[in-house]
Amino acid sequence: MIMEKTFNYGDRYILKHIDSNTGLTVKEFALSEAEYKDKTELLLINDYMRENPGVSYSEALLAVQTGQNKKAETKSLTQVVMDTFDTMRNDMISEYMEQNKCVSYSEAMLAVSVKRPDLF
């Protein structure tokens, strides 16, 4: 199943379509700040309605806007997967640099990316 998730990277706003089985990005779209806020709110409302059957759209909207949506306060599965990939990538780069004392960070990153392209 493909799920949508919004991300804020400083001044960049992204909507990603992510395969929920693998955690890999299928498609990625740039968003404006306003589009990012609207899409994030819509995703939170849909999640709230899915988790609380029988809740109306207006009740879900109110819950999201007042911060009652607990899912918004916890890490999503996608974020957990991304954090795991970040940790694995950084650990592999550090390990490569320890084993090869004279390489730069960028050389180590390139070597790891060749070995494990799925982490980049």
GROMACS .gro file of N, CA and C in nm:
model
  360
    1MET      N    1   0.084  -0.117   0.000
    1MET     CA    2   0.000   0.000   0.000
    1MET      C    3   0.090   0.124   0.000
    2ILE      N    4   0.047   0.225  -0.072
    2ILE     CA    5   0.120   0.351  -0.078
    2ILE      C    6   0.057   0.448   0.020
    3MET      N    7   0.142   0.509   0.103
    3MET     CA    8   0.093   0.609   0.198
    3MET      C    9   0.158   0.743   0.169
    4GLU      N   10   0.091   0.849   0.207
    4GLU     CA   11   0.144   0.983   0.187
    4GLU      C   12   0.195   1.037   0.320
    5LYS      N   13   0.304   1.111   0.312
    5LYS     CA   14   0.363   1.172   0.432
    5LYS      C   15   0.426   1.304   0.392
    6THR      N   16   0.409   1.405   0.473
    6THR     CA   17   0.471   1.535   0.446
    6THR      C   18   0.596   1.549   0.531
    7PHE      N   19   0.695   1.623   0.476
    7PHE     CA   20   0.822   1.645   0.545
    7PHE      C   21   0.861   1.791   0.531
    8ASN      N   22   0.923   1.844   0.636
    8ASN     CA   23   0.972   1.980   0.637
    8ASN      C   24   1.122   1.974   0.658
    9TYR      N   25   1.198   2.012   0.554
    9TYR     CA   26   1.343   2.016   0.561
    9TYR      C   27   1.387   2.161   0.560
   10GLY      N   28   1.374   2.228   0.672
   10GLY     CA   29   1.411   2.370   0.679
   10GLY      C   30   1.314   2.454   0.598
   11ASP      N   31   1.359   2.504   0.484
   11ASP     CA   32   1.272   2.586   0.399
   11ASP      C   33   1.217   2.506   0.281
   12ARG      N   34   1.238   2.373   0.282
   12ARG     CA   35   1.184   2.286   0.177
   12ARG      C   36   1.069   2.205   0.234
   13TYR      N   37   0.961   2.196   0.157
   13TYR     CA   38   0.844   2.121   0.198
   13TYR      C   39   0.818   2.013   0.094
   14ILE      N   40   0.805   1.888   0.139
   14ILE     CA   41   0.797   1.775   0.049
   14ILE      C   42   0.678   1.687   0.085
   15LEU      N   43   0.610   1.636  -0.018
   15LEU     CA   44   0.510   1.532  -0.002
   15LEU      C   45   0.569   1.407  -0.065
   16LYS      N   46   0.575   1.298   0.014
   16LYS     CA   47   0.629   1.173  -0.037
   16LYS      C   48   0.520   1.068  -0.040
   17HIS      N   49   0.522   0.988  -0.145
   17HIS     CA   50   0.441   0.867  -0.152
   17HIS      C   51   0.536   0.753  -0.117
   18ILE      N   52   0.503   0.679  -0.012
   18ILE     CA   53   0.593   0.580   0.043
   18ILE      C   54   0.526   0.443   0.043
   19ASP      N   55   0.600   0.343  -0.003
   19ASP     CA   56   0.552   0.205   0.001
   19ASP      C   57   0.556   0.160   0.147
   20SER      N   58   0.440   0.132   0.204
   20SER     CA   59   0.435   0.099   0.347
   20SER      C   60   0.498  -0.037   0.378
   21ASN      N   61   0.516  -0.121   0.277
   21ASN     CA   62   0.580  -0.251   0.300
   21ASN      C   63   0.731  -0.239   0.311
   22THR      N   64   0.790  -0.151   0.230
   22THR     CA   65   0.936  -0.139   0.228
   22THR      C   66   0.988  -0.013   0.296
   23GLY      N   67   0.903   0.089   0.307
   23GLY     CA   68   0.947   0.216   0.363
   23GLY      C   69   1.020   0.303   0.262
   24LEU      N   70   1.024   0.259   0.136
   24LEU     CA   71   1.096   0.334   0.033
   24LEU      C   72   1.005   0.435  -0.035
   25THR      N   73   1.062   0.548  -0.073
   25THR     CA   74   0.988   0.653  -0.142
   25THR      C   75   0.960   0.610  -0.285
   26VAL      N   76   0.833   0.622  -0.326
   26VAL     CA   77   0.792   0.590  -0.462
   26VAL      C   78   0.793   0.716  -0.547
   27LYS      N   79   0.736   0.824  -0.493
   27LYS     CA   80   0.734   0.954  -0.560
   27LYS      C   81   0.755   1.062  -0.456
   28GLU      N   82   0.803   1.177  -0.504
   28GLU     CA   83   0.830   1.290  -0.417
   28GLU      C   84   0.789   1.417  -0.489
   29PHE      N   85   0.719   1.507  -0.418
   29PHE     CA   86   0.671   1.631  -0.476
   29PHE      C   87   0.709   1.749  -0.388
   30ALA      N   88   0.754   1.856  -0.449
   30ALA     CA   89   0.782   1.980  -0.375
   30ALA      C   90   0.650   2.051  -0.348
   31LEU      N   91   0.639   2.111  -0.229
   31LEU     CA   92   0.519   2.185  -0.189
   31LEU      C   93   0.558   2.325  -0.144
   32SER      N   94   0.464   2.417  -0.157
   32SER     CA   95   0.483   2.548  -0.096
   32SER      C   96   0.452   2.532   0.053
   33GLU      N   97   0.485   2.633   0.131
   33GLU     CA   98   0.457   2.624   0.276
   33GLU      C   99   0.308   2.608   0.302
   34ALA      N  100   0.225   2.682   0.229
   34ALA     CA  101   0.079   2.674   0.247
   34ALA      C  102   0.028   2.536   0.208
   35GLU      N  103   0.078   2.481   0.097
   35GLU     CA  104   0.037   2.347   0.054
   35GLU      C  105   0.079   2.244   0.158
   36TYR      N  106   0.199   2.261   0.212
   36TYR     CA  107   0.250   2.169   0.314
   36TYR      C  108   0.158   2.169   0.437
   37LYS      N  109   0.121   2.287   0.484
   37LYS     CA  110   0.033   2.296   0.602
   37LYS      C  111  -0.102   2.233   0.574
   38ASP      N  112  -0.159   2.263   0.458
   38ASP     CA  113  -0.291   2.208   0.422
   38ASP      C  114  -0.285   2.056   0.410
   39LYS      N  115  -0.185   2.004   0.341
   39LYS     CA  116  -0.175   1.860   0.319
   39LYS      C  117  -0.147   1.787   0.450
   40THR      N  118  -0.062   1.843   0.535
   40THR     CA  119  -0.033   1.782   0.664
   40THR      C  120  -0.160   1.774   0.748
   41GLU      N  121  -0.235   1.882   0.750
   41GLU     CA  122  -0.360   1.882   0.827
   41GLU      C  123  -0.458   1.779   0.772
   42LEU      N  124  -0.470   1.771   0.641
   42LEU     CA  125  -0.560   1.674   0.579
   42LEU      C  126  -0.519   1.530   0.613
   43LEU      N  127  -0.390   1.503   0.608
   43LEU     CA  128  -0.342   1.368   0.644
   43LEU      C  129  -0.371   1.336   0.790
   44LEU      N  130  -0.352   1.433   0.878
   44LEU     CA  131  -0.381   1.411   1.020
   44LEU      C  132  -0.530   1.388   1.043
   45ILE      N  133  -0.614   1.462   0.971
   45ILE     CA  134  -0.759   1.445   0.984
   45ILE      C  135  -0.799   1.305   0.937
   46ASN      N  136  -0.747   1.263   0.822
   46ASN     CA  137  -0.777   1.129   0.771
   46ASN      C  138  -0.731   1.020   0.868
   47ASP      N  139  -0.612   1.036   0.924
   47ASP     CA  140  -0.562   0.939   1.023
   47ASP      C  141  -0.653   0.935   1.146
   48TYR      N  142  -0.694   1.051   1.192
   48TYR     CA  143  -0.781   1.058   1.309
   48TYR      C  144  -0.914   0.989   1.282
   49MET      N  145  -0.970   1.013   1.163
   49MET     CA  146  -1.098   0.952   1.128
   49MET      C  147  -1.083   0.799   1.114
   50ARG      N  148  -0.972   0.754   1.062
   50ARG     CA  149  -0.947   0.610   1.046
   50ARG      C  150  -0.934   0.544   1.184
   51GLU      N  151  -0.870   0.612   1.277
   51GLU     CA  152  -0.848   0.556   1.411
   51GLU      C  153  -0.970   0.569   1.501
   52ASN      N  154  -1.063   0.656   1.464
   52ASN     CA  155  -1.182   0.680   1.545
   52ASN      C  156  -1.306   0.668   1.457
   53PRO      N  157  -1.348   0.544   1.426
   53PRO     CA  158  -1.464   0.525   1.338
   53PRO      C  159  -1.588   0.595   1.392
   54GLY      N  160  -1.664   0.652   1.301
   54GLY     CA  161  -1.787   0.720   1.340
   54GLY      C  162  -1.769   0.868   1.369
   55VAL      N  163  -1.646   0.916   1.371
   55VAL     CA  164  -1.618   1.058   1.395
   55VAL      C  165  -1.642   1.134   1.266
   56SER      N  166  -1.708   1.246   1.275
   56SER     CA  167  -1.733   1.328   1.156
   56SER      C  168  -1.607   1.404   1.117
   57TYR      N  169  -1.607   1.455   0.994
   57TYR     CA  170  -1.493   1.534   0.946
   57TYR      C  171  -1.471   1.655   1.036
   58SER      N  172  -1.579   1.723   1.071
   58SER     CA  173  -1.565   1.844   1.153
   58SER      C  174  -1.511   1.811   1.292
   59GLU      N  175  -1.552   1.697   1.348
   59GLU     CA  176  -1.499   1.656   1.479
   59GLU      C  177  -1.349   1.623   1.469
   60ALA      N  178  -1.311   1.556   1.361
   60ALA     CA  179  -1.170   1.522   1.339
   60ALA      C  180  -1.088   1.649   1.318
   61LEU      N  181  -1.142   1.743   1.241
   61LEU     CA  182  -1.074   1.871   1.218
   61LEU      C  183  -1.051   1.943   1.350
   62LEU      N  184  -1.152   1.949   1.432
   62LEU     CA  185  -1.140   2.014   1.563
   62LEU      C  186  -1.036   1.943   1.650
   63ALA      N  187  -1.036   1.811   1.649
   63ALA     CA  188  -0.940   1.735   1.729
   63ALA      C  189  -0.797   1.763   1.683
   64VAL      N  190  -0.776   1.767   1.552
   64VAL     CA  191  -0.642   1.794   1.499
   64VAL      C  192  -0.599   1.936   1.532
   65GLN      N  193  -0.688   2.031   1.515
   65GLN     CA  194  -0.653   2.171   1.540
   65GLN      C  195  -0.631   2.202   1.687
   66THR      N  196  -0.692   2.125   1.774
   66THR     CA  197  -0.674   2.150   1.917
   66THR      C  198  -0.567   2.059   1.977
   67GLY      N  199  -0.502   1.980   1.892
   67GLY     CA  200  -0.392   1.897   1.939
   67GLY      C  201  -0.433   1.769   2.009
   68GLN      N  202  -0.557   1.724   1.991
   68GLN     CA  203  -0.600   1.602   2.056
   68GLN      C  204  -0.562   1.478   1.978
   69ASN      N  205  -0.506   1.495   1.862
   69ASN     CA  206  -0.467   1.381   1.780
   69ASN      C  207  -0.334   1.326   1.830
   70LYS      N  208  -0.337   1.214   1.899
   70LYS     CA  209  -0.216   1.157   1.956
   70LYS      C  210  -0.119   1.109   1.849
   71LYS      N  211  -0.170   1.070   1.735
   71LYS     CA  212  -0.081   1.024   1.627
   71LYS      C  213   0.009   1.138   1.583
   72ALA      N  214  -0.038   1.260   1.586
   72ALA     CA  215   0.043   1.374   1.545
   72ALA      C  216   0.160   1.396   1.641
   73GLU      N  217   0.145   1.346   1.763
   73GLU     CA  218   0.248   1.368   1.863
   73GLU      C  219   0.349   1.253   1.870
   74THR      N  220   0.323   1.145   1.800
   74THR     CA  221   0.414   1.032   1.801
   74THR      C  222   0.477   1.014   1.664
   75LYS      N  223   0.587   0.942   1.660
   75LYS     CA  224   0.653   0.919   1.533
   75LYS      C  225   0.573   0.820   1.449
   76SER      N  226   0.564   0.848   1.322
   76SER     CA  227   0.498   0.757   1.232
   76SER      C  228   0.594   0.644   1.197
   77LEU      N  229   0.541   0.537   1.141
   77LEU     CA  230   0.623   0.425   1.097
   77LEU      C  231   0.727   0.473   0.997
   78THR      N  232   0.686   0.559   0.907
   78THR     CA  233   0.779   0.612   0.806
   78THR      C  234   0.895   0.684   0.872
   79GLN      N  235   0.868   0.766   0.972
   79GLN     CA  236   0.974   0.841   1.039
   79GLN      C  237   1.068   0.746   1.112
   80VAL      N  238   1.014   0.642   1.172
   80VAL     CA  239   1.097   0.543   1.241
   80VAL      C  240   1.191   0.475   1.141
   81VAL      N  241   1.136   0.437   1.024
   81VAL     CA  242   1.219   0.374   0.920
   81VAL      C  243   1.327   0.470   0.873
   82MET      N  244   1.290   0.596   0.848
   82MET     CA  245   1.388   0.695   0.803
   82MET      C  246   1.497   0.718   0.908
   83ASP      N  247   1.458   0.724   1.034
   83ASP     CA  248   1.556   0.741   1.141
   83ASP      C  249   1.652   0.621   1.147
   84THR      N  250   1.597   0.501   1.127
   84THR     CA  251   1.679   0.380   1.127
   84THR      C  252   1.778   0.383   1.012
   85PHE      N  253   1.731   0.422   0.892
   85PHE     CA  254   1.820   0.433   0.777
   85PHE      C  255   1.930   0.536   0.804
   86ASP      N  256   1.894   0.650   0.863
   86ASP     CA  257   1.993   0.752   0.895
   86ASP      C  258   2.100   0.698   0.989
   87THR      N  259   2.058   0.626   1.091
   87THR     CA  260   2.150   0.569   1.188
   87THR      C  261   2.241   0.466   1.123
   88MET      N  262   2.182   0.377   1.043
   88MET     CA  263   2.261   0.275   0.975
   88MET      C  264   2.365   0.339   0.882
   89ARG      N  265   2.321   0.438   0.805
   89ARG     CA  266   2.411   0.506   0.710
   89ARG      C  267   2.526   0.572   0.785
   90ASN      N  268   2.494   0.647   0.890
   90ASN     CA  269   2.598   0.717   0.967
   90ASN      C  270   2.694   0.619   1.033
   91ASP      N  271   2.642   0.507   1.084
   91ASP     CA  272   2.728   0.406   1.146
   91ASP      C  273   2.821   0.343   1.044
   92MET      N  274   2.768   0.315   0.925
   92MET     CA  275   2.852   0.254   0.822
   92MET      C  276   2.960   0.351   0.774
   93ILE      N  277   2.928   0.477   0.764
   93ILE     CA  278   3.027   0.577   0.723
   93ILE      C  279   3.136   0.589   0.830
   94SER      N  280   3.096   0.595   0.955
   94SER     CA  281   3.193   0.603   1.065
   94SER      C  282   3.283   0.480   1.069
   95GLU      N  283   3.224   0.363   1.051
   95GLU     CA  284   3.301   0.240   1.050
   95GLU      C  285   3.401   0.238   0.935
   96TYR      N  286   3.357   0.282   0.819
   96TYR     CA  287   3.447   0.287   0.702
   96TYR      C  288   3.564   0.382   0.729
   97MET      N  289   3.534   0.496   0.790
   97MET     CA  290   3.640   0.593   0.820
   97MET      C  291   3.738   0.539   0.924
   98GLU      N  292   3.690   0.460   1.020
   98GLU     CA  293   3.778   0.400   1.120
   98GLU      C  294   3.870   0.295   1.057
   99GLN      N  295   3.815   0.220   0.961
   99GLN     CA  296   3.893   0.116   0.896
   99GLN      C  297   3.991   0.174   0.794
  100ASN      N  298   3.960   0.291   0.740
  100ASN     CA  299   4.043   0.356   0.638
  100ASN      C  300   4.076   0.496   0.687
  101LYS      N  301   4.177   0.506   0.770
  101LYS     CA  302   4.209   0.631   0.842
  101LYS      C  303   4.233   0.752   0.753
  102CYS      N  304   4.279   0.734   0.631
  102CYS     CA  305   4.317   0.850   0.549
  102CYS      C  306   4.207   0.897   0.454
  103VAL      N  307   4.085   0.844   0.465
  103VAL     CA  308   3.978   0.888   0.374
  103VAL      C  309   3.900   1.003   0.436
  104SER      N  310   3.847   1.088   0.350
  104SER     CA  311   3.763   1.198   0.396
  104SER      C  312   3.620   1.146   0.417
  105TYR      N  313   3.539   1.229   0.480
  105TYR     CA  314   3.400   1.192   0.502
  105TYR      C  315   3.328   1.169   0.369
  106SER      N  316   3.350   1.257   0.273
  106SER     CA  317   3.282   1.242   0.143
  106SER      C  318   3.325   1.115   0.071
  107GLU      N  319   3.454   1.076   0.084
  107GLU     CA  320   3.500   0.951   0.023
  107GLU      C  321   3.436   0.831   0.092
  108ALA      N  322   3.424   0.837   0.222
  108ALA     CA  323   3.360   0.729   0.297
  108ALA      C  324   3.212   0.719   0.261
  109MET      N  325   3.147   0.834   0.248
  109MET     CA  326   3.006   0.836   0.213
  109MET      C  327   2.985   0.775   0.073
  110LEU      N  328   3.072   0.809  -0.019
  110LEU     CA  329   3.063   0.755  -0.155
  110LEU      C  330   3.083   0.603  -0.154
  111ALA      N  331   3.180   0.556  -0.079
  111ALA     CA  332   3.206   0.412  -0.070
  111ALA      C  333   3.087   0.337  -0.011
  112VAL      N  334   3.028   0.393   0.092
  112VAL     CA  335   2.911   0.330   0.155
  112VAL      C  336   2.791   0.335   0.061
  113SER      N  337   2.776   0.445  -0.012
  113SER     CA  338   2.662   0.456  -0.104
  113SER      C  339   2.670   0.354  -0.217
  114VAL      N  340   2.792   0.317  -0.257
  114VAL     CA  341   2.809   0.214  -0.360
  114VAL      C  342   2.770   0.077  -0.302
  115LYS      N  343   2.809   0.055  -0.177
  115LYS     CA  344   2.782  -0.072  -0.111
  115LYS      C  345   2.635  -0.085  -0.073
  116ARG      N  346   2.575   0.022  -0.024
  116ARG     CA  347   2.435   0.021   0.023
  116ARG      C  348   2.357   0.139  -0.033
  117PRO      N  349   2.325   0.139  -0.163
  117PRO     CA  350   2.253   0.252  -0.223
  117PRO      C  351   2.113   0.273  -0.165
  118ASP      N  352   2.056   0.169  -0.106
  118ASP     CA  353   1.922   0.180  -0.048
  118ASP      C  354   1.918   0.275   0.073
  119LEU      N  355   2.032   0.305   0.131
  119LEU     CA  356   2.035   0.393   0.249
  119LEU      C  357   2.047   0.540   0.211
  120PHE      N  358   2.058   0.568   0.081
  120PHE     CA  359   2.078   0.706   0.036
  120PHE      C  360   1.961   0.754  -0.046
   0.00000   0.00000   0.00000
